[in-house]
Coordinates of C-alpha atoms in Angstrom, one line a residue:
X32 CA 94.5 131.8 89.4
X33 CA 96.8 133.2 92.1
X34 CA 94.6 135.9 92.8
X35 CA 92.7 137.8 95.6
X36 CA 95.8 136.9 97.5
X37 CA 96.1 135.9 101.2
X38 CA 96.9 138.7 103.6
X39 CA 100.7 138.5 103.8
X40 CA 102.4 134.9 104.9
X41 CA 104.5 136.2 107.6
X42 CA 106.2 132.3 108.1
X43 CA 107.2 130.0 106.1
X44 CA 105.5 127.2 106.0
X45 CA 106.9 124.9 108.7
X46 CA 108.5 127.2 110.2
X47 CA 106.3 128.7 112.6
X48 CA 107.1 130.9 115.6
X49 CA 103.9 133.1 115.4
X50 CA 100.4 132.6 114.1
X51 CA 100.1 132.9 110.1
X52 CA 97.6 134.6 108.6
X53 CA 94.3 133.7 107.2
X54 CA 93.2 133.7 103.9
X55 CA 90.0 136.7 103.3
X56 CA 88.9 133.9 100.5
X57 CA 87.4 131.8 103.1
X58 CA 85.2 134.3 104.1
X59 CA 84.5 135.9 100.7
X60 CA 80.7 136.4 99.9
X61 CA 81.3 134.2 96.7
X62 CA 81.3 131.2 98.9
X63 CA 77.5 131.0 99.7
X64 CA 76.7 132.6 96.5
X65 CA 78.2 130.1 94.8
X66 CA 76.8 127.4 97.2
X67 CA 73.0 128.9 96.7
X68 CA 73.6 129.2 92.8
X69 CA 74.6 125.1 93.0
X70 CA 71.4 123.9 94.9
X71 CA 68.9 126.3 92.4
X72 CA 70.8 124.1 89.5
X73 CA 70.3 120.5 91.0
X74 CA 68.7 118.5 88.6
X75 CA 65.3 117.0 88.8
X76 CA 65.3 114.3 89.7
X77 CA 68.1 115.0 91.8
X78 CA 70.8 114.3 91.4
X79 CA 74.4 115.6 93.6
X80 CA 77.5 117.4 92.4
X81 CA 81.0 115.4 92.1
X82 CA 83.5 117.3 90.1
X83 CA 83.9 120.2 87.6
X84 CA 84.7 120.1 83.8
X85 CA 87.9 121.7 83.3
X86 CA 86.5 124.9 82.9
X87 CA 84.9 125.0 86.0
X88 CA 81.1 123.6 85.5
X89 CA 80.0 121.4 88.1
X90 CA 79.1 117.3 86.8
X91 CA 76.2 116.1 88.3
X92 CA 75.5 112.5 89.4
X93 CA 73.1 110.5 90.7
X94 CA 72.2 109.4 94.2
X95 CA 74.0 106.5 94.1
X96 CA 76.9 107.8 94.4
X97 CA 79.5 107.8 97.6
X98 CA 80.4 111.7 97.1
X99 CA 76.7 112.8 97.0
X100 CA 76.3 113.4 100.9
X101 CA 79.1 116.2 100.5
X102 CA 76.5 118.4 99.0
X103 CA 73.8 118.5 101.2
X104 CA 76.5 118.7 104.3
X105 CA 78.1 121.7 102.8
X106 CA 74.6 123.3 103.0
X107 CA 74.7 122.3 106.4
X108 CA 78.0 123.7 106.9
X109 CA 77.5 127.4 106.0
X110 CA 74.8 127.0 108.6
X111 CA 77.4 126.3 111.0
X112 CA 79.6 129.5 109.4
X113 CA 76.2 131.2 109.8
X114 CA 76.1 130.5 113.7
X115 CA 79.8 131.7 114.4
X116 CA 79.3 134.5 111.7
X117 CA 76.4 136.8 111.9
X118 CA 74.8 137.6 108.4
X119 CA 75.6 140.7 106.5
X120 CA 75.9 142.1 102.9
X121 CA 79.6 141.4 102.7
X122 CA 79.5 137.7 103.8
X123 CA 76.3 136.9 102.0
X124 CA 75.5 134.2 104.7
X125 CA 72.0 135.3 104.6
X126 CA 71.1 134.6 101.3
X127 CA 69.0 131.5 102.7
X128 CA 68.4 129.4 105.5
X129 CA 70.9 126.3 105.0
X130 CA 69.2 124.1 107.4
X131 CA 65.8 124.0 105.5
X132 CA 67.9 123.1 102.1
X133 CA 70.4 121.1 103.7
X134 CA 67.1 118.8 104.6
X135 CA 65.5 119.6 100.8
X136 CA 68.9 118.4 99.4
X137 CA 69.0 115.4 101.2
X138 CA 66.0 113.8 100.3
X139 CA 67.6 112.4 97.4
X140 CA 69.7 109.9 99.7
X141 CA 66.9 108.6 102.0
X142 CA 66.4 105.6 99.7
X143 CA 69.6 104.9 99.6
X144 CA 69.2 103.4 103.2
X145 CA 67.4 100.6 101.8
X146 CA 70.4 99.4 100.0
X147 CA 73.2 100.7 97.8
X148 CA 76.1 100.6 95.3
X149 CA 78.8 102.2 97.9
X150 CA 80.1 99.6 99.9
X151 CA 82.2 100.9 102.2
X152 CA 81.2 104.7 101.4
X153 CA 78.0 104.9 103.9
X154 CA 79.6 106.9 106.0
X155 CA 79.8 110.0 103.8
X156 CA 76.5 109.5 102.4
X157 CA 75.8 109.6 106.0
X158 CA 77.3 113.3 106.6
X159 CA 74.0 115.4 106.4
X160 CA 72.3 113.4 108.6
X161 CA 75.1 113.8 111.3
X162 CA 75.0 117.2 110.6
X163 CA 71.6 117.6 111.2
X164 CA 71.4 115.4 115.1
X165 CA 74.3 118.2 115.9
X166 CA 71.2 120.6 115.1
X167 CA 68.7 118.3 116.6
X168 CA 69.4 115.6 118.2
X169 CA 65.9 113.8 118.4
X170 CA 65.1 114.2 114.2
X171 CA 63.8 110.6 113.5
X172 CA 64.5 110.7 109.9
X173 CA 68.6 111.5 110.7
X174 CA 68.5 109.2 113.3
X175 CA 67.2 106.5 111.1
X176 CA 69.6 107.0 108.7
X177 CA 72.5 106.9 110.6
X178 CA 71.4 103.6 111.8
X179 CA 70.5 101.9 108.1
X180 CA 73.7 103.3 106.5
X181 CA 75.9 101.7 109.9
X182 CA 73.5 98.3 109.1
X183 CA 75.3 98.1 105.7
X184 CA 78.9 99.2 106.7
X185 CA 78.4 97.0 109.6
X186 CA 77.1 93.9 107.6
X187 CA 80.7 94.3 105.3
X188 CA 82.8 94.0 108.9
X189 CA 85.1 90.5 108.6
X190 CA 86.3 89.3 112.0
X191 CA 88.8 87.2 110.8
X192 CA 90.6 90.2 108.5
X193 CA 89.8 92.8 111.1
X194 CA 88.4 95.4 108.8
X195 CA 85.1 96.0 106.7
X196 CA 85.3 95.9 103.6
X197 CA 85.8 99.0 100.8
X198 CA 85.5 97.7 97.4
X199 CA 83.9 94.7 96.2
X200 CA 85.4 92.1 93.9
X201 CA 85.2 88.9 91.5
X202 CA 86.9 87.3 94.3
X203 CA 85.0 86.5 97.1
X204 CA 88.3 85.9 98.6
X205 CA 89.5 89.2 97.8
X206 CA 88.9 91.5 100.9
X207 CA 90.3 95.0 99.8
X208 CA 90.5 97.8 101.9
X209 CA 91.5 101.3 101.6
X210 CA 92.7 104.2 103.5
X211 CA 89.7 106.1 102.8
X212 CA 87.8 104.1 105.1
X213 CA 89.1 105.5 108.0
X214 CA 86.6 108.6 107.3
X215 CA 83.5 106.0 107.1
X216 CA 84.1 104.5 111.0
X217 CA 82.5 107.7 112.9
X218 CA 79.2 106.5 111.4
X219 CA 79.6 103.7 113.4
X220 CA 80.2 105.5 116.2
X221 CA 77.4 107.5 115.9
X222 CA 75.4 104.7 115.7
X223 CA 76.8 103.2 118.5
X224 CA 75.8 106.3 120.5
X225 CA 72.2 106.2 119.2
X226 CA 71.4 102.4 119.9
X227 CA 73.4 101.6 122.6
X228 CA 75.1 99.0 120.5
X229 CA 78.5 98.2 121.4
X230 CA 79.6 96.1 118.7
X231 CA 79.1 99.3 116.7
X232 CA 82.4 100.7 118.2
X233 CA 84.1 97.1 118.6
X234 CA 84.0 97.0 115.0
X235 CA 85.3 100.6 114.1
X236 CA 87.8 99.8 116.7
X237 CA 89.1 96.9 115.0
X238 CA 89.2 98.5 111.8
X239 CA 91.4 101.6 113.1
X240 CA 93.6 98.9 114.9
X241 CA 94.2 96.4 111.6
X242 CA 94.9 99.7 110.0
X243 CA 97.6 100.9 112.3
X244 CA 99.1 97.1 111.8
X245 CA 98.9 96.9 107.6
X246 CA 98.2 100.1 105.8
X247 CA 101.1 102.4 107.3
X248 CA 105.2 102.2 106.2
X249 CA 107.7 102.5 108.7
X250 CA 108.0 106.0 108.0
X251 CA 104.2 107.0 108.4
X252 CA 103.2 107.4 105.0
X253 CA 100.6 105.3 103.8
X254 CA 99.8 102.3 101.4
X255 CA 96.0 103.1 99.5
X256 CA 94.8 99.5 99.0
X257 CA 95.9 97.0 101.3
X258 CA 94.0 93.0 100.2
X259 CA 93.6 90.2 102.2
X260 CA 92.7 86.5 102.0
X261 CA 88.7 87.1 103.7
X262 CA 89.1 83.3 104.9
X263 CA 92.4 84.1 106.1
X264 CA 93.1 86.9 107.1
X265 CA 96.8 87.0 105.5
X266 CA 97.5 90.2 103.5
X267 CA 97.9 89.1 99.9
X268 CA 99.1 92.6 98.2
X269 CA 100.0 95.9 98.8
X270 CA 98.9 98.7 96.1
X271 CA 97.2 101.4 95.1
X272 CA 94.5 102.4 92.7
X273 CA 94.5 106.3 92.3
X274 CA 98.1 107.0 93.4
X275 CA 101.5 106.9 91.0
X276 CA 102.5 104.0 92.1
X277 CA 102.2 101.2 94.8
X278 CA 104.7 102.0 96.7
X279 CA 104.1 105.8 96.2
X280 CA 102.4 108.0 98.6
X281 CA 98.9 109.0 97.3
X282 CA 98.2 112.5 99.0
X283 CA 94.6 112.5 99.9
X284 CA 94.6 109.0 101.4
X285 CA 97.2 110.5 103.4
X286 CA 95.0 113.2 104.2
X287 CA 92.0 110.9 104.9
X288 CA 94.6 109.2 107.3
X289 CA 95.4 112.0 109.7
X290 CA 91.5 113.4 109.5
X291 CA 90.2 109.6 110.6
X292 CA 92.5 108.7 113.2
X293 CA 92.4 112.1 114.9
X294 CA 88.9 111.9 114.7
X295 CA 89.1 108.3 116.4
X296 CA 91.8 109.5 119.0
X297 CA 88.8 112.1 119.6
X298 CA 85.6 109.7 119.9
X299 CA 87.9 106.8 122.3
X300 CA 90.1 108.3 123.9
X301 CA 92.6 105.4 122.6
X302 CA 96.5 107.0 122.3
X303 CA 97.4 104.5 119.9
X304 CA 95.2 106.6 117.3
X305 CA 96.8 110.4 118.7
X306 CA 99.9 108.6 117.6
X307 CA 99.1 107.5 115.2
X308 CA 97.6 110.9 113.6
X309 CA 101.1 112.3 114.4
X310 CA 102.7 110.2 112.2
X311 CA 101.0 110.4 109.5
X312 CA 100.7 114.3 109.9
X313 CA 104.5 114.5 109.8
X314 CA 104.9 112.8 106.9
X315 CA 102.5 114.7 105.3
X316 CA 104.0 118.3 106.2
X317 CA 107.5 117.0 105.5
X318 CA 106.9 115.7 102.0
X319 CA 105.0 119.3 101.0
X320 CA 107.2 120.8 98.7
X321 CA 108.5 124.5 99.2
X322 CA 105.8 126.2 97.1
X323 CA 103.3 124.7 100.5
X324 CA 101.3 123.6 97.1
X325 CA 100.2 119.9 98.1
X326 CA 100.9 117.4 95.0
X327 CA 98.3 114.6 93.7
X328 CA 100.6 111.9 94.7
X329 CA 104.1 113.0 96.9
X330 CA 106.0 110.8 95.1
X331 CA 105.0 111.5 91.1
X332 CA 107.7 113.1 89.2
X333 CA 108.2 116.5 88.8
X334 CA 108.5 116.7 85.0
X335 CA 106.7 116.9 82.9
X336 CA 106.3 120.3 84.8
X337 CA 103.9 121.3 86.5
X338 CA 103.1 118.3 88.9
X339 CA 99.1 118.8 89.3
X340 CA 98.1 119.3 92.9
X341 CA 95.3 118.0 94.5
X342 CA 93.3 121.0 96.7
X343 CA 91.0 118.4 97.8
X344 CA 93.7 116.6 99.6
X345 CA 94.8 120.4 100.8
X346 CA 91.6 121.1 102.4
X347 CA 90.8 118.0 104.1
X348 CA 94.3 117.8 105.5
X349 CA 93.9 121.3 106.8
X350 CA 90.8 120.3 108.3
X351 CA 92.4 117.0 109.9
X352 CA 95.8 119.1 111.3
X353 CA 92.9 121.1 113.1
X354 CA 90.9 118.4 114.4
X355 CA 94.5 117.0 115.5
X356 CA 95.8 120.2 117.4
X357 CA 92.0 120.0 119.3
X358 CA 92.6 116.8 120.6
X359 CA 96.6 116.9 121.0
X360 CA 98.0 116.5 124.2
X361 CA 101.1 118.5 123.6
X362 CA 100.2 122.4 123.8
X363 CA 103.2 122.8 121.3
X364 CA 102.3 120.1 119.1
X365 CA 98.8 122.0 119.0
X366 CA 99.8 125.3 117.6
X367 CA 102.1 123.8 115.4
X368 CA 99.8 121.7 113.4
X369 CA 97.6 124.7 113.4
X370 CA 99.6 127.0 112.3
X371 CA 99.9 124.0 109.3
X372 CA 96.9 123.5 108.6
X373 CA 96.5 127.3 108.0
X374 CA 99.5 127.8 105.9
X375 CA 98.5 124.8 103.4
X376 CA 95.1 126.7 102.9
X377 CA 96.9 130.0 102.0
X378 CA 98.8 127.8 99.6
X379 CA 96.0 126.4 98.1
X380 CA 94.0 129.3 97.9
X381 CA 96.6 131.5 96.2
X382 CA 96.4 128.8 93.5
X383 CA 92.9 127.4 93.5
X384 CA 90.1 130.1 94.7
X385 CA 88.6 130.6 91.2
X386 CA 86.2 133.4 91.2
X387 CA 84.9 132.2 87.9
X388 CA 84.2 128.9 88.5
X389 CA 80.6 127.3 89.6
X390 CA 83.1 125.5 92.3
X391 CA 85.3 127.4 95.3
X392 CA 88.4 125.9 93.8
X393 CA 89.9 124.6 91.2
X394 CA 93.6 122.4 90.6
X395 CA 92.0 119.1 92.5
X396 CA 92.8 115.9 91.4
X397 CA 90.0 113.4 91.3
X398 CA 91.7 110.4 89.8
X399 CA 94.8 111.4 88.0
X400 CA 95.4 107.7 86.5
X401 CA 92.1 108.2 85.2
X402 CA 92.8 111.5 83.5
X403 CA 90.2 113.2 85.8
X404 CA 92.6 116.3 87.2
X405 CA 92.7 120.5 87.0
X406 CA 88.9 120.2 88.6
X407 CA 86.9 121.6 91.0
X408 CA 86.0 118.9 93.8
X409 CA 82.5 119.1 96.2
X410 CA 84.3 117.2 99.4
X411 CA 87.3 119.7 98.5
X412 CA 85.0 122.7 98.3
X413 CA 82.9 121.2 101.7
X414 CA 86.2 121.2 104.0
X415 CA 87.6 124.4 102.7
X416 CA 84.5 126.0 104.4
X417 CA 85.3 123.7 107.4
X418 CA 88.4 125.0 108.2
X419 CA 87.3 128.7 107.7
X420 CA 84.2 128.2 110.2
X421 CA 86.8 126.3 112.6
X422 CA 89.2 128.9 112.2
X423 CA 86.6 131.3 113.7
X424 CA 85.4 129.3 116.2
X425 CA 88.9 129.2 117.9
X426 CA 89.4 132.9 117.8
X427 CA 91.7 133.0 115.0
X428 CA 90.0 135.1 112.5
X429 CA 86.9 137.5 112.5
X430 CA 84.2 136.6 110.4
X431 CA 85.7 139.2 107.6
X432 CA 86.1 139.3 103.6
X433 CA 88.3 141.9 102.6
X434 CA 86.9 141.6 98.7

């Protein structure tokens, strides 16, 4: 799969003294083709993309289901490529009009507002819907959302532990929370912008602080699971659920890390998250190995040979190093997790742009415990066209496919 290569790598890839290049995959016509060719296939009912069989054909799921707002945002999302890139034959952006079926394709979650199965996960059913108030602003039907899917990750907040709650349990006593989560707090944010309700951002806050104080080691890596004792508040275990081990560093929660606390640095102003971001970022970029290829888990052995990676985890660290270097106070800090975030897509894309395959890439690790690896991923797919779009928007890159 190391084909349609990235124009050369002139650096190393943390050793940066001038601007990498940029992959021509990210703006390769295949991307919306293979976008439009996904929504003509959803089922009817509908039902949402997750993951690819091994060979490339996408799984659909239904509704209920926390990755099925990646979807419909990744409609939303070439819309956005579509504003910084003017259509034309090469970049196929004109194929259709995103915004008209990034609204079709999220019908399918409106009834999800009334109640779900996602627990913690409203927040990325919520994506579309934030999407579309960056579009326009006063759409009732994305402003109601946003404020039933906060209702329910609201409604899971514990004072006493700090946090809201990811995953429910036998135990009533058994408050578990995961890194993930950190992705789900800008819904409350949002909310808090729509409504005027303050407790709204109290409560991400708190989250985003009890996480700085239990789900991060010394050396800013990060623990997946973290439970507590709900009448306690006293952190019972450490662990994790789709890493290698517990005391191993799972990549994409890693990734989800950086991504949510630069993202909270950027909605509060707060330097406890910027730091925090930082931390996490470096561990990150100091644990990839010298092939820049990021690994399902940092820690999982080597042999047998070869460690899958995880180009899920690759793209929405990418994206997170470039939200990071937006908000980062240090102009040097700035370009250098850019120039990161860049060089881990080049690595990824060398390996993982699979022309063949119904998904953008390939070689992402859903759940490797589970067996569920070597797949295409929808929120992998959904970020990779992130960071190309940001990429453009700073200047970095014309709006070119060199197919």
């Amino acid at each position: 799969m190391r084909q349609l290569a990235a124009l050369i790598l002139l650096i190393p890839l943390l050793g940066a003294f001038a601007t990498p290049s940029i992959p021509t995959q990210l703006y390769s016509s295949l991307v919306p083709t293979k976008v439009l060719a996904t929504y003509n296939s959803l089922p009817k009912p509908i039902q949402y993309p997750q993951y690819t069989t091994t060979t490339g054909t996408w799984l659909y799921f239904p509704p209920d289901t926390w990755t099925s707002g990646f979807f419909p945002a990744t409609l939303y999302a070439l819309n956005s490529r579509k504003a910084v890139c003017p259509p034309t034959a090469a970049n196929a952006l004109g194929l259709a009009d995103w915004v008209t079926l990034g609204r079709s394709a999220s019908t399918g979650l409106v009834p999800l507002e009334a109640g779900n199965n996602q627990g913690h996960d409203q927040g990325f059913l919520s994506f579309p819907f934030a999407e579309e108030l960056e579009i326009n602003p006063s759409n009732t039907t994305a402003q109601n959302a946003i404020k039933a899917f906060s209702k329910i990750l609201a409604a899971r907040f514990n004072p006493i532990v700090g946090c809201t709650r990811s995953w429910d349990s036998a135990d009533p006593n058994d408050f578990q929370v995961i890194i993930d989560n950190m992705m789900n707090l800008d819904l409350l944010l949002n909310a808090a912008d729509l409504t005027g309700n303050t407790t709204l951002r109290t409560i991400a806050m708190t989250h985003a602080d009890t996480t700085i104080k239990n789900h991060i080691r010394d050396d800013g890596s990060t623990w997946h699971v973290v439970e507590y004792n709900s009448t306690t508040g006293v952190v019972i275990r450490k662990r994790t659920e789709q890493g290698f081990a517990d005391n191993s560093t799972w990549s994409r929660g890693q990734a989800w890390g950086i991504y949510g606390f630069a993202n909270m640095y950027k909605r509060t102003s707060k330097v406890d998250y910027l730091v925090t971001a930082r931390r996490l970022a470096k561990y990150f970029l100091d644990n990839i190995p010298a092939d820049g290829i990021v690994p399902w888990d940092f820690d999982a052995p080597l042999i047998p040979a070869p460690r899958p990676a995880d180009s899920s985890a690759a793209t929405i660290a990418s994206m997170g190093l470039l939200l990071l270097a937006q908000v980062e106070t240090d102009p040097d800090n700035a370009v250098f997790y850019t120039d990161s975030a860049i060089n881990i897509t080049n690595a990824i894309t060398s390996l993982a742009f699979n022309e063949p395959w119904q998904s953008i890439l390939s070689n992402g690790t859903v759940n490797k415990p589970a067996n569920n690896f070597l797949t295409g991923i929808t929120y992998g797919d959904y970020y990779y066209i992130k960071v190309g779009t940001e990429l453009v928007s700073r200047g970095l890159v014309n709006c070119t496919s060199r197919r």
